Coordinates of N, CA, C and O in Angstrom, one line a residue:
N84 N -30.0 3.8 190.3 CA -30.5 5.2 190.4 C -29.3 6.1 190.8 O -28.5 5.7 191.6
A85 N -29.3 7.3 190.4 CA -28.3 8.2 190.7 C -28.8 9.6 190.9 O -29.7 10.1 190.2
A86 N -28.2 10.3 191.9 CA -28.5 11.7 192.1 C -27.2 12.4 191.6 O -26.1 12.2 192.2
T87 N -27.2 13.2 190.6 CA -26.0 13.7 190.0 C -26.1 15.2 189.9 O -27.1 15.8 189.6
G88 N -24.9 15.8 190.2 CA -24.7 17.2 189.9 C -25.6 18.2 190.8 O -25.9 19.2 190.3
V89 N -25.9 17.7 192.0 CA -26.7 18.5 192.8 C -25.9 18.9 194.1 O -25.2 18.0 194.6
A90 N -26.0 20.1 194.6 CA -25.4 20.5 195.8 C -26.3 20.1 197.0 O -25.8 19.8 198.1
N91 N -27.6 20.1 196.8 CA -28.5 19.7 197.8 C -29.6 18.8 197.2 O -30.0 19.1 196.0
L92 N -30.1 17.9 197.9 CA -31.1 16.9 197.5 C -32.3 17.1 198.4 O -32.1 16.9 199.6
D93 N -33.4 17.5 197.8 CA -34.6 17.5 198.6 C -35.4 16.2 198.4 O -35.6 15.8 197.3
I94 N -35.8 15.6 199.5 CA -36.5 14.3 199.4 C -37.9 14.5 200.0 O -38.1 15.0 201.1
N95 N -38.9 14.2 199.1 CA -40.3 14.3 199.5 C -40.8 12.9 199.5 O -40.9 12.3 198.5
A96 N -41.2 12.4 200.7 CA -41.6 11.0 200.8 C -42.7 10.6 199.9 O -42.8 9.5 199.4
A97 N -43.6 11.6 199.7 CA -44.8 11.3 198.8 C -44.4 11.0 197.4 O -45.1 10.2 196.7
A98 N -43.3 11.5 196.9 CA -42.9 11.4 195.5 C -41.7 10.5 195.4 O -41.7 9.5 194.7
D99 N -40.6 10.9 196.0 CA -39.3 10.3 195.8 C -39.1 9.0 196.4 O -38.7 8.0 195.8
V100 N -39.4 8.9 197.7 CA -39.2 7.6 198.4 C -40.2 6.6 198.0 O -39.8 5.4 197.8
A101 N -41.4 7.0 197.7 CA -42.4 6.0 197.3 C -42.1 5.5 195.9 O -42.5 4.4 195.6
A102 N -41.2 6.1 195.1 CA -40.8 5.7 193.8 C -39.8 4.5 193.9 O -39.6 3.8 193.0
L103 N -39.1 4.4 195.1 CA -38.2 3.4 195.2 C -38.9 2.0 195.3 O -40.0 1.9 195.8
D104 N -38.2 1.0 195.0 CA -38.8 -0.4 195.1 C -39.1 -0.7 196.5 O -38.5 -0.2 197.4
A105 N -40.0 -1.6 196.7 CA -40.4 -2.1 198.1 C -39.2 -2.7 198.8 O -39.1 -2.7 200.0
A106 N -38.3 -3.3 198.0 CA -37.1 -4.0 198.6 C -36.0 -2.9 198.8 O -36.1 -1.8 198.3
N107 N -35.0 -3.3 199.5 CA -33.9 -2.4 199.7 C -33.3 -2.0 198.4 O -33.3 -2.8 197.4
E108 N -32.8 -0.8 198.3 CA -32.2 -0.3 197.0 C -31.1 0.6 197.3 O -31.1 1.3 198.3
T109 N -30.1 0.5 196.5 CA -28.9 1.4 196.6 C -28.9 2.4 195.5 O -29.2 2.1 194.3
I110 N -28.7 3.7 195.8 CA -28.5 4.7 194.8 C -27.1 5.3 194.9 O -26.4 5.2 195.9
T111 N -26.6 5.8 193.8 CA -25.3 6.4 193.8 C -25.5 7.9 193.8 O -26.2 8.4 193.0
V112 N -24.8 8.5 194.7 CA -24.9 10.0 194.9 C -23.6 10.5 194.3 O -22.5 10.2 194.8
N113 N -23.7 11.3 193.2 CA -22.5 11.9 192.6 C -22.6 13.4 192.9 O -23.5 14.1 192.6
G114 N -21.5 13.9 193.6 CA -21.4 15.3 193.9 C -20.1 15.9 193.5 O -19.3 15.3 192.9
S115 N -19.9 17.2 193.9 CA -18.7 17.9 193.6 C -17.5 17.3 194.2 O -16.4 17.5 193.7
L116 N -17.6 16.6 195.3 CA -16.4 16.0 196.0 C -16.2 14.6 195.6 O -15.1 14.1 195.8
G117 N -17.2 13.9 195.0 CA -17.0 12.5 194.7 C -18.3 11.8 194.6 O -19.4 12.4 194.6
T118 N -18.2 10.4 194.7 CA -19.3 9.6 194.5 C -19.4 8.6 195.7 O -18.4 8.1 196.2
S119 N -20.6 8.3 196.1 CA -20.9 7.3 197.2 C -22.2 6.6 197.0 O -23.1 7.3 196.5
D120 N -22.3 5.4 197.4 CA -23.5 4.6 197.4 C -24.3 4.8 198.7 O -23.7 4.8 199.8
V121 N -25.6 5.0 198.6 CA -26.5 5.1 199.7 C -27.6 4.1 199.6 O -28.2 3.9 198.6
T122 N -27.8 3.4 200.7 CA -28.8 2.3 200.7 C -30.1 2.8 201.4 O -30.1 3.4 202.4
Y123 N -31.2 2.6 200.7 CA -32.6 2.8 201.2 C -33.1 1.5 201.6 O -33.1 0.6 200.8
T124 N -33.6 1.4 202.9 CA -34.1 0.2 203.4 C -35.7 0.3 203.3 O -36.2 1.3 203.7
A125 N -36.3 -0.7 202.7 CA -37.8 -0.7 202.6 C -38.4 -0.4 203.9 O -38.0 -1.0 205.0
G126 N -39.3 0.5 203.9 CA -40.0 0.9 205.1 C -39.4 2.1 205.8 O -40.0 2.7 206.8
D127 N -38.2 2.6 205.4 CA -37.6 3.7 206.0 C -38.4 5.0 205.6 O -39.0 5.1 204.6
S128 N -38.4 5.9 206.5 CA -39.0 7.2 206.3 C -38.1 8.1 205.4 O -36.9 7.7 205.2
A129 N -38.6 9.1 204.8 CA -37.8 10.1 204.1 C -36.7 10.7 204.9 O -35.6 10.9 204.5
F130 N -37.0 10.9 206.2 CA -36.0 11.4 207.2 C -34.8 10.4 207.2 O -33.6 10.9 207.2
A131 N -35.0 9.1 207.3 CA -33.9 8.2 207.3 C -33.1 8.2 206.0 O -31.9 8.1 206.0
Y132 N -33.8 8.3 204.9 CA -33.2 8.3 203.6 C -32.3 9.6 203.5 O -31.1 9.5 203.1
A133 N -32.8 10.7 203.9 CA -32.0 12.0 203.9 C -30.8 11.8 204.8 O -29.6 12.3 204.5
A134 N -31.0 11.2 206.0 CA -29.9 11.0 207.0 C -28.7 10.2 206.3 O -27.6 10.4 206.5
N135 N -29.1 9.2 205.5 CA -28.1 8.3 204.9 C -27.3 9.1 203.8 O -26.1 8.9 203.7
V136 N -28.0 10.0 203.1 CA -27.3 10.8 202.1 C -26.4 11.8 202.9 O -25.2 12.0 202.5
N137 N -26.9 12.4 204.0 CA -26.1 13.3 204.7 C -24.9 12.7 205.4 O -23.8 13.3 205.6
A138 N -25.0 11.4 205.7 CA -23.9 10.6 206.3 C -22.6 10.6 205.4 O -21.5 10.4 205.9
V139 N -22.9 10.7 204.1 CA -21.7 10.6 203.1 C -21.5 12.0 202.5 O -20.8 12.1 201.5
S140 N -22.1 13.1 203.0 CA -21.9 14.4 202.4 C -20.5 14.8 202.4 O -20.0 15.6 201.5
G141 N -19.7 14.4 203.3 CA -18.2 14.7 203.3 C -17.5 14.1 202.1 O -16.5 14.7 201.7
D142 N -18.0 13.0 201.6 CA -17.4 12.3 200.5 C -18.0 12.8 199.2 O -17.3 12.7 198.1
T143 N -19.2 13.4 199.2 CA -19.9 13.7 197.9 C -20.1 15.2 197.8 O -20.2 15.7 196.6
G144 N -20.2 16.0 198.8 CA -20.6 17.4 198.8 C -22.1 17.6 198.6 O -22.6 18.7 198.4
V145 N -22.9 16.5 198.7 CA -24.3 16.6 198.6 C -25.0 16.5 199.9 O -24.6 15.6 200.7
T146 N -25.9 17.4 200.2 CA -26.7 17.3 201.5 C -28.2 17.1 201.1 O -28.6 17.4 200.0
A147 N -28.9 16.5 202.0 CA -30.3 16.2 201.7 C -31.2 16.7 202.8 O -30.8 16.8 204.0
S148 N -32.4 17.1 202.5 CA -33.4 17.5 203.4 C -34.6 16.6 203.0 O -34.8 16.2 201.9
A149 N -35.5 16.4 204.0 CA -36.7 15.6 203.7 C -38.0 16.2 204.2 O -37.9 17.0 205.2
K150 N -39.1 15.9 203.5 CA -40.4 16.4 203.9 C -41.4 15.4 203.5 O -41.3 14.8 202.3
T151 N -42.3 15.0 204.3 CA -43.4 14.1 203.9 C -44.7 14.8 203.8 O -45.1 15.6 204.6
T152 N -45.4 14.5 202.7 CA -46.7 15.1 202.5 C -47.7 14.0 202.1 O -47.4 13.0 201.5
A153 N -49.0 14.3 202.4 CA -50.1 13.4 202.0 C -51.3 14.3 201.9 O -51.4 15.3 202.6
T154 N -52.2 14.0 201.0 CA -53.4 14.8 200.8 C -54.6 14.0 201.3 O -54.6 12.8 201.3
L155 N -55.6 14.8 201.8 CA -56.8 14.2 202.3 C -58.0 14.8 201.6 O -58.0 16.0 201.5
T156 N -59.0 14.0 201.3 CA -60.3 14.5 200.9 C -61.3 13.8 201.7 O -61.0 12.7 202.2
A157 N -62.5 14.4 201.8 CA -63.6 13.7 202.6 C -64.6 13.1 201.7 O -65.0 13.7 200.7
G158 N -65.1 12.0 202.1 CA -66.1 11.3 201.4 C -67.5 11.3 202.1 O -68.5 10.9 201.6
E159 N -67.4 11.8 203.3 CA -68.6 11.9 204.2 C -68.6 13.2 205.0 O -67.6 13.8 205.2
T160 N -69.8 13.6 205.4 CA -69.9 14.7 206.3 C -70.2 14.3 207.7 O -70.6 13.1 208.0
G161 N -70.1 15.2 208.7 CA -70.4 15.0 210.1 C -69.2 15.2 210.9 O -68.2 15.8 210.5
N162 N -69.3 14.7 212.1 CA -68.1 14.8 213.0 C -67.1 13.7 212.7 O -67.5 12.5 212.7
I163 N -66.0 14.1 212.3 CA -64.9 13.1 211.8 C -63.9 13.0 213.0 O -63.5 14.0 213.5
S164 N -63.5 11.8 213.3 CA -62.5 11.6 214.3 C -61.4 10.7 213.6 O -61.8 9.7 212.9
L165 N -60.2 11.0 213.9 CA -59.1 10.2 213.3 C -57.9 10.2 214.3 O -57.8 11.1 215.1
T166 N -57.0 9.2 214.2 CA -55.8 9.2 214.9 C -54.7 9.6 214.0 O -54.5 9.0 212.9
L167 N -53.9 10.6 214.4 CA -52.8 11.1 213.5 C -51.5 11.1 214.3 O -51.5 11.5 215.5
G168 N -50.5 10.6 213.7 CA -49.2 10.5 214.4 C -48.0 10.6 213.4 O -48.2 10.6 212.2
T169 N -46.8 10.6 213.9 CA -45.6 10.7 213.2 C -44.7 9.5 213.6 O -44.5 9.3 214.8
Y170 N -44.0 8.9 212.6 CA -43.3 7.7 212.9 C -42.0 7.6 212.1 O -41.9 8.2 211.0
T171 N -41.0 7.0 212.7 CA -39.7 6.7 212.0 C -40.0 5.5 211.2 O -41.2 5.2 210.9
S172 N -39.0 4.7 210.9 CA -39.3 3.4 210.2 C -40.2 2.5 211.0 O -40.1 2.4 212.2
G173 N -41.2 1.9 210.4 CA -42.1 1.1 211.1 C -43.1 1.8 211.9 O -43.6 2.8 211.5
T174 N -43.2 1.4 213.2 CA -44.2 2.0 214.1 C -43.6 2.7 215.3 O -44.3 3.0 216.3
T175 N -42.3 3.1 215.2 CA -41.7 3.8 216.3 C -42.2 5.3 216.2 O -41.9 6.0 215.2
A176 N -42.8 5.7 217.3 CA -43.4 7.1 217.2 C -42.4 8.1 217.5 O -41.4 7.9 218.2
V177 N -42.5 9.2 216.8 CA -41.7 10.4 217.0 C -42.5 11.4 217.7 O -42.2 11.9 218.8
G178 N -43.6 11.8 217.1 CA -44.6 12.7 217.8 C -45.5 11.8 218.6 O -45.3 10.6 218.7
T179 N -46.6 12.4 219.2 CA -47.6 11.6 219.9 C -48.8 11.3 219.1 O -49.4 12.3 218.5
A180 N -49.1 10.1 218.9 CA -50.3 9.7 218.2 C -51.5 10.3 218.9 O -51.7 10.1 220.1
T181 N -52.3 11.1 218.2 CA -53.3 12.0 218.9 C -54.7 11.8 218.1 O -54.7 11.8 216.9
V182 N -55.7 11.7 218.9 CA -57.1 11.7 218.3 C -57.5 13.1 217.9 O -57.4 14.0 218.7
I183 N -57.8 13.3 216.6 CA -58.3 14.6 216.1 C -59.7 14.5 215.8 O -60.2 13.5 215.2
T184 N -60.5 15.5 216.2 CA -61.9 15.5 216.0 C -62.3 16.9 215.3 O -61.9 17.9 215.8
G185 N -63.0 16.8 214.2 CA -63.4 18.0 213.5 C -64.7 17.8 212.8 O -65.1 16.6 212.5
T186 N -65.4 18.8 212.4 CA -66.6 18.8 211.7 C -66.5 19.0 210.3 O -65.8 20.0 209.9
V187 N -67.1 18.2 209.4 CA -67.1 18.4 208.0 C -68.6 18.5 207.6 O -69.3 17.6 207.6
N188 N -69.0 19.8 207.4 CA -70.4 20.0 207.0 C -70.6 19.9 205.5 O -71.7 19.7 205.0
D189 N -69.5 20.0 204.7 CA -69.6 19.9 203.3 C -68.3 19.2 202.8 O -67.2 19.7 203.2
T190 N -68.3 18.2 202.0 CA -67.1 17.5 201.6 C -66.2 18.4 200.8 O -65.0 18.1 200.5
A191 N -66.7 19.5 200.3 CA -66.0 20.5 199.5 C -65.4 21.6 200.4 O -64.7 22.5 199.8
D192 N -65.6 21.5 201.7 CA -65.0 22.5 202.6 C -64.5 21.9 203.9 O -65.2 21.6 204.8
L193 N -63.2 21.6 203.9 CA -62.5 20.9 205.0 C -61.8 21.9 206.0 O -60.9 21.5 206.7
T194 N -62.3 23.1 206.0 CA -61.7 24.2 206.9 C -61.6 23.7 208.3 O -60.6 23.9 209.0
E195 N -62.7 23.3 208.9 CA -62.8 22.9 210.3 C -61.9 21.7 210.6 O -61.3 21.7 211.7
L196 N -61.8 20.8 209.7 CA -61.0 19.6 210.0 C -59.5 20.0 209.9 O -58.7 19.6 210.8
A197 N -59.1 20.9 209.0 CA -57.7 21.4 208.9 C -57.4 22.1 210.2 O -56.3 22.0 210.7
K198 N -58.3 23.0 210.7 CA -58.1 23.7 211.9 C -57.9 22.8 213.1 O -57.0 23.0 213.9
A199 N -58.7 21.7 213.2 CA -58.5 20.7 214.3 C -57.2 20.0 214.2 O -56.6 19.8 215.2
I200 N -56.7 19.7 213.0 CA -55.4 19.0 212.8 C -54.3 20.0 213.3 O -53.4 19.6 214.0
N201 N -54.4 21.3 212.9 CA -53.4 22.2 213.2 C -53.4 22.5 214.7 O -52.3 22.8 215.3
E202 N -54.5 22.4 215.4 CA -54.5 22.7 216.8 C -53.8 21.6 217.6 O -53.3 21.8 218.7
K203 N -53.5 20.4 217.0 CA -52.8 19.3 217.7 C -51.4 19.1 217.1 O -50.7 18.2 217.4
S204 N -51.0 20.0 216.2 CA -49.7 19.8 215.5 C -48.5 19.8 216.4 O -47.5 19.2 216.1
A205 N -48.5 20.5 217.6 CA -47.4 20.4 218.5 C -47.2 19.0 219.0 O -46.1 18.5 219.2
A206 N -48.3 18.2 219.1 CA -48.1 16.8 219.6 C -47.8 15.9 218.4 O -47.0 15.0 218.5
T207 N -48.5 16.1 217.3 CA -48.4 15.1 216.2 C -47.2 15.4 215.3 O -46.8 14.5 214.5
L208 N -46.7 16.6 215.3 CA -45.6 17.1 214.4 C -46.1 17.1 212.9 O -45.3 17.1 212.0
V209 N -47.4 17.2 212.7 CA -48.0 17.2 211.4 C -48.8 18.5 211.3 O -49.6 18.8 212.2
T210 N -48.7 19.2 210.1 CA -49.5 20.4 209.9 C -50.5 20.1 208.7 O -50.2 19.3 207.9
A211 N -51.5 20.9 208.7 CA -52.5 20.8 207.6 C -52.6 22.1 206.9 O -52.7 23.2 207.5
E212 N -52.7 22.1 205.5 CA -52.9 23.3 204.7 C -54.0 23.0 203.7 O -54.0 21.9 203.1
L213 N -55.0 23.9 203.7 CA -56.1 23.8 202.8 C -55.8 24.2 201.4 O -55.0 25.1 201.2
S214 N -56.3 23.5 200.4 CA -56.2 23.9 199.0 C -57.0 25.2 198.8 O -57.9 25.5 199.6
A215 N -56.8 25.9 197.7 CA -57.5 27.1 197.4 C -59.0 26.9 197.3 O -59.8 27.8 197.7
D216 N -59.4 25.7 196.9 CA -60.9 25.4 196.7 C -61.4 24.8 198.0 O -62.6 24.5 198.1
L217 N -60.6 24.7 199.1 CA -61.0 24.2 200.4 C -61.4 22.7 200.5 O -61.7 22.2 201.5
G218 N -61.3 22.0 199.4 CA -61.7 20.6 199.3 C -60.7 19.6 199.6 O -60.9 18.4 199.7
T219 N -59.4 20.0 199.7 CA -58.3 19.1 200.0 C -57.4 19.6 201.1 O -57.1 20.8 201.1
I220 N -57.0 18.8 201.9 CA -56.0 19.1 203.0 C -54.7 18.5 202.6 O -54.6 17.3 202.3
T221 N -53.6 19.2 202.6 CA -52.3 18.7 202.5 C -51.6 18.6 203.9 O -51.5 19.6 204.5
L222 N -51.3 17.3 204.3 CA -50.7 17.1 205.6 C -49.2 17.2 205.3 O -48.7 16.6 204.3
T223 N -48.4 17.8 206.2 CA -47.0 17.9 206.0 C -46.2 17.6 207.3 O -46.6 18.1 208.4
Q224 N -45.2 16.8 207.2 CA -44.3 16.5 208.3 C -42.9 17.1 207.8 O -42.3 16.5 206.9
D225 N -42.5 18.2 208.3 CA -41.3 18.9 207.8 C -40.0 18.3 207.9 O -39.0 18.7 207.3
Q226 N -39.9 17.2 208.7 CA -38.6 16.5 208.9 C -38.5 15.3 208.1 O -37.4 14.7 208.0
G227 N -39.6 14.9 207.4 CA -39.5 13.7 206.6 C -39.9 12.4 207.3 O -39.8 11.3 206.7
Y228 N -40.4 12.5 208.5 CA -40.9 11.3 209.2 C -42.2 10.9 208.5 O -42.9 11.7 207.9
S229 N -42.5 9.6 208.7 CA -43.8 9.1 208.1 C -45.0 9.6 208.8 O -44.9 9.7 210.1
I230 N -46.0 9.9 208.1 CA -47.3 10.3 208.7 C -48.2 9.1 208.8 O -48.4 8.4 207.8
G231 N -48.7 8.9 210.0 CA -49.7 7.8 210.2 C -51.0 8.3 210.5 O -51.2 9.2 211.3
L232 N -52.0 7.8 209.8 CA -53.4 8.1 209.9 C -54.2 6.9 210.1 O -54.1 5.9 209.3
D233 N -55.0 6.8 211.2 CA -55.7 5.5 211.5 C -57.1 5.8 212.1 O -57.3 7.0 212.6
N234 N -57.9 4.8 212.2 CA -59.2 4.9 212.9 C -60.1 6.0 212.5 O -60.7 6.7 213.4
A235 N -60.2 6.3 211.2 CA -61.1 7.4 210.8 C -62.6 7.0 211.0 O -63.0 5.9 210.4
T236 N -63.3 7.7 211.8 CA -64.7 7.4 212.0 C -65.5 8.7 211.8 O -65.0 9.8 211.8
D237 N -66.8 8.5 211.5 CA -67.8 9.6 211.4 C -68.7 9.6 212.6 O -68.4 9.0 213.6
S238 N -69.8 10.3 212.5 CA -70.7 10.5 213.6 C -71.2 9.2 214.2 O -71.5 9.2 215.4
D239 N -71.3 8.1 213.4 CA -71.8 6.9 214.0 C -70.7 6.1 214.7 O -71.0 5.0 215.3
G240 N -69.4 6.6 214.7 CA -68.4 5.9 215.4 C -67.8 4.7 214.8 O -67.0 4.0 215.4
V241 N -68.2 4.3 213.6 CA -67.8 3.1 212.9 C -66.6 3.5 212.0 O -66.7 4.5 211.2
I242 N -65.5 2.7 212.1 CA -64.4 3.0 211.2 C -64.8 2.6 209.7 O -65.4 1.6 209.5
D243 N -64.6 3.6 208.8 CA -65.1 3.5 207.5 C -64.0 4.0 206.5 O -63.6 5.2 206.6
A244 N -63.6 3.2 205.5 CA -62.6 3.6 204.6 C -63.1 4.8 203.7 O -62.3 5.4 203.0
N245 N -64.4 5.0 203.6 CA -64.9 6.1 202.7 C -64.9 7.5 203.3 O -65.2 8.4 202.7
I246 N -64.6 7.5 204.6 CA -64.7 8.8 205.3 C -63.7 9.8 204.8 O -63.9 10.9 204.4
L247 N -62.4 9.3 204.7 CA -61.3 10.1 204.2 C -60.5 9.4 203.2 O -60.3 8.2 203.3
T248 N -60.1 10.0 202.1 CA -59.3 9.4 201.1 C -57.9 10.1 201.2 O -57.8 11.3 201.2
V249 N -56.9 9.2 201.3 CA -55.5 9.7 201.5 C -54.8 9.5 200.1 O -54.9 8.4 199.5
G250 N -54.2 10.6 199.6 CA -53.5 10.5 198.4 C -52.0 10.9 198.5 O -51.6 11.3 199.5

């Protein structure tokens, strides 16, 4: 893999990093100053990947920034509770894993859940943006750290994979 002819490289974990193989992989960064190989380690966040590119920017002239995004849709209505956090590689927390509780009255309108996520964004380092049709939330971590979502429950308090779909 090669990044060629770019002065800046934007890395979006949802698209670019996920496209890399599960195993370690090396890419060649070609810039105005030269060429350098950069290794991506399986499990690294987009933040770590961008940091590796930036570590050789003096040799290549290429700088990188990273952002992680994920989309949420709801499969059930009621009071939704989930744990949201931000992580480096593996399970090392950057932000504080926080329980978020919001009401979903209609699976086509996630306004209240997005509001609840944004109310805790100072702790989680994750923001929520609603789609124009209100049925999808885009979670964003602006530095490229991995977003962790766990323990999604509805009004009955039972963890259920159908409550939220992550894309």
